[in-house]
Short mmCIF file of C-alpha atoms and ligand atoms in Angstrom, two decimals:
data_model
loop_
_atom_site.label_atom_id
_atom_site.label_comp_id
_atom_site.label_asym_id
_atom_site.label_seq_id
_atom_site.Cartn_x
_atom_site.Cartn_y
_atom_site.Cartn_z
CA UNK N 1 -0.57 11.47 -35.56
CA UNK N 2 -0.89 11.50 -31.79
CA UNK N 3 -1.95 7.89 -31.22
CA UNK N 4 -0.95 4.45 -32.48
CA UNK N 5 -2.23 0.93 -32.20
CA UNK N 6 0.17 -1.11 -30.07
CA UNK N 7 0.42 -4.85 -29.54
CA UNK N 8 1.44 -6.32 -26.21
CA UNK N 9 2.74 -9.88 -25.69
CA UNK N 10 0.03 -12.55 -25.26
CA UNK N 11 -2.22 -11.03 -27.95
CA UNK N 12 -3.06 -7.75 -26.25
CA UNK N 13 -3.78 -4.69 -28.39
CA UNK N 14 -4.73 -1.14 -27.47
CA UNK N 15 -4.63 2.53 -28.58
CA UNK N 16 -1.53 4.26 -27.23
CA UNK N 17 -1.64 8.07 -27.20
CA UNK N 18 1.72 9.59 -28.17
CA UNK N 19 1.01 13.34 -28.03
CA UNK N 20 1.48 15.89 -25.28
CA UNK N 21 -1.69 16.04 -23.18
CA UNK N 22 -2.52 19.73 -22.86
CA UNK N 23 -6.01 21.18 -22.34
CA UNK N 24 -7.50 17.68 -22.55
CA UNK N 25 -6.17 17.14 -26.08
CA UNK N 26 -3.22 15.15 -27.37
CA UNK N 27 -1.08 17.51 -29.45
CA UNK N 28 2.28 17.54 -31.19
CA UNK N 29 5.09 19.62 -29.75
CA UNK N 30 5.66 23.08 -31.22
CA UNK N 31 9.02 22.03 -32.67
CA UNK N 32 7.61 18.73 -33.97
CA UNK N 33 10.22 16.67 -32.10
CA UNK N 34 9.71 13.05 -31.10
CA UNK N 35 11.80 10.47 -29.25
CA UNK N 36 11.92 6.69 -29.16
CA UNK N 37 10.59 4.53 -26.36
CA UNK N 38 12.61 1.38 -25.77
CA UNK N 39 11.40 -2.00 -24.56
CA UNK N 40 13.99 -3.03 -21.93
CA UNK N 41 13.16 -6.72 -22.32
CA UNK N 42 14.44 -7.01 -25.89
CA UNK N 43 15.88 -3.53 -26.59
CA UNK N 44 13.50 -2.92 -29.51
CA UNK N 45 11.75 0.40 -30.18
CA UNK N 46 8.13 0.27 -29.01
CA UNK N 47 7.10 3.55 -30.64
CA UNK N 48 7.97 7.25 -30.66
CA UNK N 49 6.26 9.91 -28.59
CA UNK N 50 6.08 13.68 -29.00
CA UNK N 51 8.64 15.63 -27.04
CA UNK N 52 7.93 18.76 -25.02
CA UNK N 53 10.42 21.62 -25.21
CA UNK N 54 10.39 24.89 -23.22
CA UNK N 55 7.73 26.28 -25.57
CA UNK N 56 5.39 23.36 -24.90
CA UNK N 57 5.96 23.69 -21.16
CA UNK N 58 4.92 27.36 -21.53
CA UNK N 59 1.74 26.33 -23.32
CA UNK N 60 0.95 23.67 -20.71
CA UNK N 61 1.59 26.10 -17.85
CA UNK N 62 -0.72 28.69 -19.47
CA UNK N 63 -3.41 26.04 -19.81
CA UNK N 64 -2.98 25.09 -16.15
CA UNK N 65 -3.05 28.75 -15.09
CA UNK N 66 -6.24 29.42 -17.03
CA UNK N 67 -7.90 26.35 -15.54
CA UNK N 68 -6.75 27.33 -12.04
CA UNK N 69 -8.15 30.86 -12.30
CA UNK N 70 -11.27 29.67 -14.12
CA UNK N 71 -13.21 26.43 -14.09
CA UNK N 72 -11.23 24.64 -11.39
CA UNK N 73 -11.44 27.50 -8.90
CA UNK N 74 -15.22 27.43 -9.22
CA UNK N 75 -15.48 23.66 -8.86
CA UNK N 76 -16.86 22.43 -5.55
CA UNK N 77 -14.64 20.23 -3.37
CA UNK N 78 -17.33 17.56 -3.67
CA UNK N 79 -16.97 17.51 -7.44
CA UNK N 80 -13.17 17.51 -7.29
CA UNK N 81 -13.47 14.39 -5.18
CA UNK N 82 -16.06 12.86 -7.48
CA UNK N 83 -13.76 13.31 -10.50
CA UNK N 84 -10.82 11.67 -8.72
CA UNK N 85 -12.99 8.74 -7.68
CA UNK N 86 -14.21 8.42 -11.27
CA UNK N 87 -10.60 8.41 -12.44
CA UNK N 88 -9.83 5.65 -9.92
CA UNK N 89 -12.77 3.62 -11.26
CA UNK N 90 -11.46 4.07 -14.82
CA UNK N 91 -8.01 2.87 -13.72
CA UNK N 92 -9.67 -0.32 -12.48
CA UNK N 93 -11.72 -0.74 -15.66
CA UNK N 94 -8.56 -0.35 -17.76
CA UNK N 95 -6.34 -2.30 -15.37
CA UNK N 96 -5.34 -4.98 -17.90
CA UNK N 97 -4.13 -2.47 -20.50
CA UNK N 98 -2.47 -0.19 -17.94
CA UNK N 99 -0.53 -3.09 -16.43
CA UNK N 100 0.48 -4.37 -19.85
CA UNK N 101 1.79 -1.00 -21.02
CA UNK N 102 3.66 -0.57 -17.75
CA UNK N 103 5.39 -3.95 -18.15
CA UNK N 104 6.14 -3.29 -21.80
CA UNK N 105 7.69 0.12 -21.24
CA UNK N 106 9.34 -0.29 -17.83
CA UNK N 107 10.07 -4.04 -17.88
CA UNK N 108 8.48 -4.66 -14.50
CA UNK N 109 6.96 -8.08 -13.85
CA UNK N 110 3.30 -8.13 -14.89
CA UNK N 111 2.13 -9.28 -11.46
CA UNK N 112 3.89 -6.25 -9.93
CA UNK N 113 2.50 -3.94 -12.63
CA UNK N 114 -1.00 -5.11 -11.72
CA UNK N 115 -0.23 -4.27 -8.11
CA UNK N 116 0.92 -0.81 -9.18
CA UNK N 117 -2.33 -0.17 -11.07
CA UNK N 118 -4.41 -1.28 -8.06
CA UNK N 119 -2.34 0.94 -5.74
CA UNK N 120 -2.64 3.88 -8.17
CA UNK N 121 -6.42 3.53 -8.17
CA UNK N 122 -6.39 3.22 -4.38
CA UNK N 123 -4.34 6.39 -4.07
CA UNK N 124 -6.54 8.42 -6.44
CA UNK N 125 -9.70 7.27 -4.66
CA UNK N 126 -8.20 8.05 -1.25
CA UNK N 127 -7.41 11.64 -2.30
CA UNK N 128 -10.87 11.88 -3.87
CA UNK N 129 -12.13 11.23 -0.35
CA UNK N 130 -9.98 14.03 1.05
CA UNK N 131 -11.18 16.70 -1.41
CA UNK N 132 -14.15 17.81 0.72
CA UNK N 133 -12.42 17.34 4.07
CA UNK N 134 -9.71 19.99 3.78
CA UNK N 135 -10.73 22.24 6.62
CA UNK N 136 -9.51 25.30 8.44
CA UNK N 137 -10.03 26.52 11.97
CA UNK N 138 -11.09 29.45 14.08
CA UNK N 139 -8.61 30.95 16.54
CA UNK N 140 -9.61 33.37 19.29
CA UNK N 141 -7.04 36.02 20.11
CA UNK N 142 -8.51 39.30 21.40
CA UNK N 143 -12.22 39.99 21.96
CA UNK N 144 -12.36 42.50 19.12
CA UNK N 145 -11.11 40.19 16.39
CA UNK N 146 -12.49 37.15 14.67
CA UNK N 147 -9.72 35.01 13.11
CA UNK N 148 -10.00 32.07 10.84
CA UNK N 149 -7.34 30.04 9.11
CA UNK N 150 -8.09 28.44 5.81
CA UNK N 151 -6.27 26.09 3.47
CA UNK N 152 -6.09 27.22 -0.13
CA UNK N 153 -4.60 25.60 -3.21
CA UNK N 154 -1.10 26.78 -4.13
CA UNK N 155 -1.87 27.21 -7.82
CA UNK N 156 -0.09 25.68 -10.79
CA UNK N 157 2.02 22.70 -9.69
CA UNK N 158 4.86 21.33 -11.77
CA UNK N 159 5.47 17.65 -11.11
CA UNK N 160 8.50 15.71 -12.33
CA UNK N 161 8.40 11.95 -11.91
CA UNK N 162 10.85 9.06 -12.40
CA UNK N 163 10.68 5.82 -14.37
CA UNK N 164 10.68 3.19 -11.61
CA UNK N 165 6.94 3.43 -10.82
CA UNK N 166 5.58 5.48 -13.71
CA UNK N 167 1.86 5.11 -12.94
CA UNK N 168 2.14 5.01 -9.20
CA UNK N 169 4.22 8.21 -9.08
CA UNK N 170 1.69 9.81 -11.45
CA UNK N 171 -1.07 9.01 -8.93
CA UNK N 172 0.93 10.01 -5.84
CA UNK N 173 1.53 13.39 -7.44
CA UNK N 174 -1.78 14.10 -9.16
CA UNK N 175 -4.09 12.77 -6.40
CA UNK N 176 -3.26 15.22 -3.59
CA UNK N 177 -2.55 18.17 -5.92
CA UNK N 178 -5.94 17.98 -7.58
CA UNK N 179 -7.83 17.12 -4.38
CA UNK N 180 -6.54 20.37 -2.88
CA UNK N 181 -7.73 22.39 -5.90
CA UNK N 182 -4.45 22.90 -7.74
CA UNK N 183 -3.82 22.41 -11.43
CA UNK N 184 -0.93 20.38 -12.73
CA UNK N 185 1.75 20.13 -15.40
CA UNK N 186 3.35 16.73 -14.96
CA UNK N 187 6.46 15.58 -16.82
CA UNK N 188 7.09 11.86 -17.07
CA UNK N 189 10.53 10.27 -17.21
CA UNK N 190 11.92 10.00 -20.74
CA UNK N 191 12.46 6.25 -20.24
CA UNK N 192 8.78 5.50 -19.48
CA UNK N 193 6.22 7.90 -20.96
CA UNK N 194 3.57 5.43 -22.13
CA UNK N 195 1.38 4.50 -19.14
CA UNK N 196 1.05 8.15 -18.11
CA UNK N 197 -0.27 9.04 -21.56
CA UNK N 198 -2.72 6.17 -21.40
CA UNK N 199 -3.84 7.47 -18.01
CA UNK N 200 -4.17 10.97 -19.49
CA UNK N 201 -6.79 9.59 -21.86
CA UNK N 202 -8.76 8.56 -18.76
CA UNK N 203 -8.54 12.09 -17.33
CA UNK N 204 -10.63 13.35 -20.20
CA UNK N 205 -13.03 10.44 -19.93
CA UNK N 206 -13.46 11.08 -16.20
CA UNK N 207 -14.65 14.60 -17.06
CA UNK N 208 -11.92 16.86 -15.66
CA UNK N 209 -12.15 20.36 -17.17
CA UNK N 210 -9.46 21.11 -19.81
CA UNK N 211 -6.15 22.32 -18.40
CA UNK N 212 -6.56 20.93 -14.88
CA UNK N 213 -4.13 18.05 -15.49
CA UNK N 214 -1.57 18.34 -18.27
CA UNK N 215 0.91 15.53 -18.96
CA UNK N 216 4.00 16.00 -21.10
CA UNK N 217 6.74 13.64 -22.24
CA UNK N 218 10.23 15.06 -22.46
CA UNK N 219 13.77 15.18 -21.21
CA UNK N 220 14.95 16.36 -17.83
CA UNK N 221 17.43 18.97 -18.99
CA UNK N 222 14.85 20.54 -21.35
CA UNK N 223 11.25 20.11 -20.20
CA UNK N 224 12.10 19.24 -16.59
CA UNK N 225 14.40 22.22 -16.21
CA UNK N 226 11.78 24.46 -17.86
CA UNK N 227 9.21 23.44 -15.23
CA UNK N 228 11.63 23.87 -12.31
CA UNK N 229 12.63 27.39 -13.41
CA UNK N 230 9.25 28.55 -14.72
CA UNK N 231 8.13 31.92 -13.41
CA UNK N 232 4.44 30.99 -13.47
CA UNK N 233 4.70 27.61 -11.73
CA UNK N 234 3.86 28.03 -8.03
CA UNK N 235 5.22 24.75 -6.78
CA UNK N 236 7.41 21.93 -8.02
CA UNK N 237 7.27 18.36 -6.74
CA UNK N 238 10.13 16.13 -7.79
CA UNK N 239 10.96 12.45 -7.38
CA UNK N 240 14.30 11.14 -8.64
CA UNK N 241 18.01 11.34 -8.00
CA UNK N 242 19.55 13.46 -5.28
CA UNK N 243 21.76 15.21 -7.85
CA UNK N 244 18.78 16.40 -9.86
CA UNK N 245 16.82 17.19 -6.68
CA UNK N 246 19.50 19.74 -5.82
CA UNK N 247 19.25 21.23 -9.32
CA UNK N 248 15.48 21.52 -9.02
CA UNK N 249 15.85 23.32 -5.71
CA UNK N 250 18.43 25.68 -7.18
CA UNK N 251 16.22 26.37 -10.20
CA UNK N 252 13.32 27.17 -7.86
CA UNK N 253 15.53 29.47 -5.80
CA UNK N 254 16.91 31.15 -8.91
CA UNK N 255 13.51 31.81 -10.48
CA UNK N 256 10.36 32.65 -8.54
CA UNK N 257 11.13 30.83 -5.26
CA UNK N 258 8.38 28.35 -6.01
CA UNK N 259 7.61 25.88 -3.23
CA UNK N 260 9.62 22.66 -3.50
CA UNK N 261 9.02 19.11 -2.32
CA UNK N 262 11.56 16.39 -3.05
CA UNK N 263 11.51 12.62 -2.78
CA UNK N 264 15.05 11.48 -3.42
CA UNK N 265 17.27 8.49 -3.00
CA UNK N 266 18.04 6.15 -0.18
CA UNK N 267 20.45 3.55 1.13
CA UNK N 268 18.15 1.94 3.60
CA UNK N 269 19.31 -0.44 6.35
CA UNK N 270 17.51 -3.72 6.87
CA UNK N 271 18.49 -5.02 10.32
CA UNK N 272 17.99 -8.63 11.38
CA UNK N 273 18.32 -9.53 15.08
CA UNK N 274 19.15 -13.03 16.31
CA UNK N 275 15.69 -13.48 17.82
CA UNK N 276 13.91 -12.85 14.48
CA UNK N 277 11.98 -15.59 12.73
CA UNK N 278 14.75 -16.24 10.25
CA UNK N 279 12.70 -17.58 7.33
CA UNK N 280 10.26 -14.73 7.61
CA UNK N 281 13.07 -12.20 7.86
CA UNK N 282 14.76 -13.64 4.76
CA UNK N 283 11.55 -13.40 2.74
CA UNK N 284 11.26 -9.71 3.63
CA UNK N 285 14.94 -9.00 3.10
CA UNK N 286 14.68 -10.65 -0.32
CA UNK N 287 11.56 -8.63 -1.15
CA UNK N 288 13.16 -5.52 0.37
CA UNK N 289 16.01 -5.46 -2.11
CA UNK N 290 14.81 -7.34 -5.20
CA UNK N 291 11.26 -6.01 -5.51
CA UNK N 292 10.97 -3.91 -8.70
CA UNK N 293 14.46 -5.16 -9.65
CA UNK N 294 16.00 -3.09 -6.88
CA UNK N 295 14.77 0.10 -8.54
CA UNK N 296 13.12 1.46 -5.40
CA UNK N 297 14.08 4.63 -3.60
CA UNK N 298 13.39 2.78 -0.34
CA UNK N 299 15.16 -0.49 -1.32
CA UNK N 300 16.65 -2.31 1.67
CA UNK N 301 20.11 -2.34 0.14
CA UNK N 302 22.22 -2.52 3.33
CA UNK N 303 21.47 -5.71 5.24
CA UNK N 304 22.88 -6.05 8.76
CA UNK N 305 22.63 -9.39 10.55
CA UNK N 306 23.44 -10.17 14.17
CA UNK N 307 26.62 -12.19 14.50
CA UNK N 308 25.19 -15.40 16.03
CA UNK N 309 22.87 -16.07 13.07
CA UNK N 310 25.04 -14.58 10.33
CA UNK N 311 26.35 -17.79 8.69
CA UNK N 312 22.95 -19.45 8.68
CA UNK N 313 21.37 -16.27 7.33
CA UNK N 314 23.82 -15.96 4.43
CA UNK N 315 23.34 -19.57 3.38
CA UNK N 316 19.53 -19.32 3.45
CA UNK N 317 19.39 -15.85 1.89
CA UNK N 318 21.63 -16.97 -0.97
CA UNK N 319 19.33 -19.94 -1.65
CA UNK N 320 16.31 -17.65 -1.53
CA UNK N 321 17.80 -15.06 -3.92
CA UNK N 322 18.75 -17.78 -6.40
CA UNK N 323 15.13 -18.94 -6.47
CA UNK N 324 13.80 -15.55 -7.64
CA UNK N 325 12.35 -16.02 -11.12
CA UNK N 326 14.16 -13.56 -13.39
CA UNK N 327 13.00 -13.24 -16.98
CA UNK N 328 10.25 -12.14 -19.33
CA UNK N 329 8.09 -9.68 -17.40
CA UNK N 330 4.98 -10.98 -19.16
CA UNK N 331 5.32 -14.46 -17.67
CA UNK N 332 3.06 -14.63 -14.68
CA UNK N 333 5.58 -16.36 -12.43
CA UNK N 334 8.32 -13.78 -13.13
CA UNK N 335 9.44 -11.81 -10.08
CA UNK N 336 12.25 -9.79 -11.64
CA UNK N 337 12.35 -8.39 -15.17
CA UNK N 338 15.04 -6.29 -16.87
CA UNK N 339 16.46 -3.04 -15.54
CA UNK N 340 14.83 -0.03 -17.17
CA UNK N 341 17.55 1.11 -19.57
CA UNK N 342 21.02 0.55 -20.94
CA UNK N 343 22.25 3.47 -18.84
CA UNK N 344 20.90 2.03 -15.58
CA UNK N 345 22.20 -1.42 -16.54
CA UNK N 346 25.68 0.03 -17.08
CA UNK N 347 25.55 1.98 -13.80
CA UNK N 348 24.65 -1.15 -11.83
CA UNK N 349 27.28 -3.32 -13.52
CA UNK N 350 29.76 -0.53 -12.76
CA UNK N 351 28.90 -0.74 -9.05
CA UNK N 352 29.26 -4.53 -9.11
CA UNK N 353 32.74 -4.21 -10.65
CA UNK N 354 33.63 -1.54 -8.13
CA UNK N 355 32.56 -3.78 -5.23
CA UNK N 356 34.68 -6.66 -6.51
CA UNK N 357 37.72 -4.39 -6.95
CA UNK N 358 37.29 -3.05 -3.43
CA UNK N 359 37.55 -6.62 -2.08
CA UNK N 360 33.90 -7.47 -1.42
CA UNK N 361 32.84 -11.05 -2.08
CA UNK N 362 30.03 -11.91 -4.49
CA UNK N 363 28.03 -14.59 -2.63
CA UNK N 364 25.66 -14.97 -5.54
CA UNK N 365 24.87 -13.16 -8.78
CA UNK N 366 27.02 -10.37 -10.13
CA UNK N 367 26.49 -11.12 -13.81
CA UNK N 368 24.32 -10.19 -16.75
CA UNK N 369 21.66 -12.71 -17.80
CA UNK N 370 21.42 -13.37 -21.55
CA UNK N 371 22.65 -10.97 -24.20
CA UNK N 372 19.43 -9.13 -25.07
CA UNK N 373 17.55 -7.05 -22.55
CA UNK N 374 18.90 -5.46 -19.39
CA UNK N 375 18.74 -8.46 -17.04
CA UNK N 376 21.02 -8.70 -13.99
CA UNK N 377 21.28 -11.59 -11.53
CA UNK N 378 20.08 -10.95 -7.98
CA UNK N 379 23.37 -10.11 -6.30
CA UNK N 380 24.57 -10.39 -2.71
CA UNK N 381 27.88 -8.91 -1.56
CA UNK N 382 29.54 -9.91 1.71
CA UNK N 383 32.92 -9.06 3.21
CA UNK N 384 32.11 -5.36 2.86
CA UNK N 385 33.31 -2.39 4.87
CA UNK N 386 31.28 0.71 5.63
CA UNK N 387 33.48 2.96 3.51
CA UNK N 388 32.94 1.03 0.27
CA UNK N 389 31.02 2.75 -2.50
CA UNK N 390 28.60 -0.19 -2.72
CA UNK N 391 27.70 0.40 0.94
CA UNK N 392 27.49 4.19 0.71
CA UNK N 393 25.89 4.94 -2.66
CA UNK N 394 22.47 4.16 -4.06
CA UNK N 395 22.89 1.40 -6.67
CA UNK N 396 19.22 1.22 -7.73
CA UNK N 397 19.50 -2.35 -8.93
CA UNK N 398 19.24 -5.94 -7.61
CA UNK N 399 22.35 -5.65 -5.46
CA UNK N 400 22.67 -5.65 -1.68
CA UNK N 401 25.46 -5.85 0.83
CA UNK N 402 25.28 -7.99 3.99
CA UNK N 403 27.43 -7.48 7.08
CA UNK N 404 27.44 -8.41 10.76
CA UNK N 405 26.79 -6.52 13.95
CA UNK N 406 27.15 -7.51 17.59
CA UNK N 407 24.91 -5.29 19.69
CA UNK N 408 21.74 -3.23 19.38
CA UNK N 409 23.77 -0.05 19.83
CA UNK N 410 26.05 -1.01 16.97
CA UNK N 411 23.07 -1.83 14.75
CA UNK N 412 21.61 1.62 15.35
CA UNK N 413 24.94 3.31 14.69
CA UNK N 414 25.66 1.58 11.39
CA UNK N 415 22.00 1.77 10.38
CA UNK N 416 22.24 5.55 10.62
CA UNK N 417 25.65 5.69 8.93
CA UNK N 418 24.33 7.24 5.71
CA UNK N 419 23.47 10.65 4.28
CA UNK N 420 20.07 9.29 3.41
CA UNK N 421 17.03 8.69 5.61
CA UNK N 422 14.17 7.36 3.56
CA UNK N 423 13.42 3.97 5.07
CA UNK N 424 14.71 1.22 7.37
CA UNK N 425 13.57 -2.08 8.80
CA UNK N 426 14.03 -4.10 11.96
CA UNK N 427 13.42 -7.84 12.23
CA UNK N 428 12.96 -9.08 15.78
CA UNK N 429 10.42 -10.84 18.00
CA UNK N 430 11.33 -8.62 20.94
CA UNK N 431 8.93 -5.69 21.28
CA UNK N 432 11.43 -3.56 23.18
CA UNK N 433 14.07 -4.03 20.49
CA UNK N 434 11.53 -3.22 17.77
CA UNK N 435 10.46 0.04 19.39
CA UNK N 436 13.86 1.13 20.67
CA UNK N 437 15.58 0.59 17.33
CA UNK N 438 12.80 2.06 15.19
CA UNK N 439 12.78 5.15 17.42
CA UNK N 440 16.53 5.55 17.00
CA UNK N 441 16.68 5.11 13.23
CA UNK N 442 16.69 8.40 11.34
CA UNK N 443 14.32 7.46 8.53
CA UNK N 444 10.89 8.52 7.29
CA UNK N 445 9.51 4.99 7.34
CA UNK N 446 10.56 2.08 9.56
CA UNK N 447 9.13 -1.36 8.92
CA UNK N 448 9.13 -3.96 11.66
CA UNK N 449 9.16 -7.60 10.44
CA UNK N 450 8.28 -6.55 6.89
CA UNK N 451 9.55 -4.38 4.05
CA UNK N 452 8.24 -2.22 1.18
CA UNK N 453 4.66 -2.43 2.42
CA UNK N 454 3.75 1.11 1.46
CA UNK N 455 0.16 2.25 1.67
CA UNK N 456 -1.42 5.44 0.39
CA UNK N 457 -2.86 6.17 3.84
CA UNK N 458 0.63 6.30 5.37
CA UNK N 459 3.03 9.25 4.88
CA UNK N 460 6.21 8.49 2.97
CA UNK N 461 9.33 10.62 2.56
CA UNK N 462 12.79 11.31 3.74
CA UNK N 463 14.88 12.46 6.68
CA UNK N 464 18.30 13.96 5.86
CA UNK N 465 19.24 14.01 2.16
CA UNK N 466 16.32 11.80 1.15
CA UNK N 467 14.08 14.77 0.61
CA UNK N 468 11.68 17.47 1.71
CA UNK N 469 8.02 16.97 2.58
CA UNK N 470 5.93 13.82 2.81
CA UNK N 471 3.89 12.17 0.14
CA UNK N 472 0.76 10.08 0.78
CA UNK N 473 -1.56 10.17 3.76
CA UNK N 474 -2.98 13.36 5.16
CA UNK N 475 0.59 14.70 5.25
CA UNK N 476 0.66 15.16 1.46
CA UNK N 477 -2.08 17.78 1.71
CA UNK N 478 0.50 20.09 3.34
CA UNK N 479 2.54 19.92 0.13
CA UNK N 480 -0.35 21.26 -1.90
CA UNK N 481 -1.98 23.92 0.26
CA UNK N 482 -1.16 27.42 1.38
CA UNK N 483 -2.31 28.53 4.82
CA UNK N 484 -4.21 31.79 4.88
CA UNK N 485 -5.01 33.71 8.06
CA UNK N 486 -8.01 36.02 7.89
CA UNK N 487 -8.30 38.38 10.84
CA UNK N 488 -11.49 40.43 11.05
CA UNK N 489 -11.68 43.47 13.27
CA UNK N 490 -15.01 43.57 15.05
CA UNK N 491 -17.07 46.57 16.08
CA UNK N 492 -16.34 50.15 15.09
CA UNK N 493 -13.59 51.07 17.52
CA UNK N 494 -10.98 53.20 15.74
CA UNK N 495 -7.35 52.20 15.89
CA UNK N 496 -5.52 54.26 18.46
P1 NAI K 501 16.89 11.59 -12.67
O1 NAI K 501 16.85 12.24 -11.35
O2 NAI K 501 17.78 12.13 -13.73
O3 NAI K 501 15.40 11.56 -13.30
C1 NAI K 501 14.18 11.74 -12.58
C2 NAI K 501 13.31 12.76 -13.31
O4 NAI K 501 13.97 14.02 -13.30
C3 NAI K 501 13.05 12.44 -14.78
O5 NAI K 501 11.73 12.82 -15.11
C4 NAI K 501 14.05 13.34 -15.49
O6 NAI K 501 13.66 13.66 -16.81
C5 NAI K 501 14.02 14.56 -14.61
N1 NAI K 501 15.18 15.43 -14.69
C6 NAI K 501 16.47 15.10 -15.02
N2 NAI K 501 17.26 16.18 -15.01
C7 NAI K 501 16.48 17.24 -14.68
C8 NAI K 501 16.71 18.63 -14.51
N3 NAI K 501 17.92 19.15 -14.67
N4 NAI K 501 15.68 19.42 -14.14
C9 NAI K 501 14.46 18.91 -13.95
N5 NAI K 501 14.16 17.61 -14.13
C10 NAI K 501 15.16 16.77 -14.48
O7 NAI K 501 17.23 10.08 -12.44
P2 NAI K 501 17.88 9.04 -13.48
O8 NAI K 501 19.05 9.63 -14.16
O9 NAI K 501 16.82 8.51 -14.33
O10 NAI K 501 18.40 7.92 -12.45
C11 NAI K 501 19.64 8.10 -11.79
C12 NAI K 501 19.60 7.63 -10.39
O11 NAI K 501 18.65 8.38 -9.66
C13 NAI K 501 19.17 6.20 -10.17
O12 NAI K 501 20.23 5.31 -10.37
C14 NAI K 501 18.71 6.25 -8.76
O13 NAI K 501 19.80 6.16 -7.90
C15 NAI K 501 18.08 7.62 -8.63
N6 NAI K 501 16.62 7.60 -8.81
C16 NAI K 501 15.84 7.68 -7.71
C17 NAI K 501 14.48 7.58 -7.83
C18 NAI K 501 13.59 7.64 -6.65
O14 NAI K 501 12.51 7.07 -6.68
N7 NAI K 501 13.94 8.36 -5.60
C19 NAI K 501 13.83 7.36 -9.12
C20 NAI K 501 14.73 7.37 -10.23
C21 NAI K 501 16.08 7.47 -10.04
MG1 MG K 502 18.97 11.35 -15.69
#
């Protein structure tokens, strides 16, 4: 069986594929293995899905290779775009089910899951628009040569995605890869395989030729490692932890030197100046850290507030954080659901304990909510020093630290005091401060008077140890194309 009927809360019901999606069919793994998918809200088993091992990765890569050399190579850019736009339309038609399965499997609040589905469709449609606009150029060098530079697909792309935005990461990866004419073997995170398999069903319905997009469920050390070290995968794109990002890069270097792009962690500073609109700033700081339960690579987890407004800020921010509705992700007013897994829950609680031991003060939160499901109170730490683990390391949960600064120079210095460089924000009503500070911050995205407002038209990615390459926007096309120079010798003059 490679599909089951699943019920969602509030009387929803739908067909959930459980197989590996290879060559447009849902199949069992060669070794017949399966693994359980857990509902983080109540810790029950939702269902089991088929697990890919190295052998299945081989089969999926062969399918992708065949499609790349065959049908997909012959497809016109116009039709590649048309298929992506069709897929985006199907996402919108199936939005209710997709959002429900995302909330069920990941635990994210249903209102946020709906936003993810809309953004996934937006991203796929955007890259559909790019498919027939990937152009080269002509370069004149000497009079007896005619040179043109063209962009070609890289080939078979392995894509390894995390569990925090299962559908959105699926779309960020598949959209640009396919628009540029590549074929794909995508591995989902073992914690959240369901929405990606549902979306795979839509790939077939959209009319993509078999083998162009293959989606497998499986574990990092097995299927993920097999993709990263595969000799017939031309490129690997990875989103996840910095530790695994390094392993992926090593695996690429140790195998066929496949191209690598990485979108890794962050410890992003959120800087509030005394001239900011304080209520507005607090709303964005709150959203910056607690959105998606703090499980965002770009989470604004280090909050720095200018001295003169610090006390007022803490009091208001604490009140704001305590108002966040935490609970059942299927309730429409819920803002924060459970963390994704027992492991992540334990990691976060470990950081909270560590912060307390190091002498930081818990202004609010710090505890588990209930005894079933992985719920954690929105947590604010104060009285922190820059060397504390909770200030230096990515917690990936609803936990932030707040400290003071005096001057703009100091804000820039502590803002940059991290190995990461994914995102940052500045809250101020002074245009000079906004521009000066955002110029000085070493981060791939800087928000001014907002936070987490990503858009598929805008590049996203990391400085420093937050990664390699940029996703989204026109920039992502660079991740998925090779540049070819063709130099034609004119006339019949002999060399020498
Ligand atoms: P992870 O990095 O282990 O998992 C991400 C993906 O990599 C998953 O699909 C996993 O199966 C795969 N993977 C794991 N080991 C692999 C290997 N050796 N070769 C190839 N693929 C492999 O992240 P994990 O353990 O789920 O979360 C740990 C921490 O990572 C989080 O607490 C957070 O700090 C960070 N993280 C960052 C994300 C981001 O968006 N940048 C997303 C998820 C986690
Ligand atoms: Mg892991």
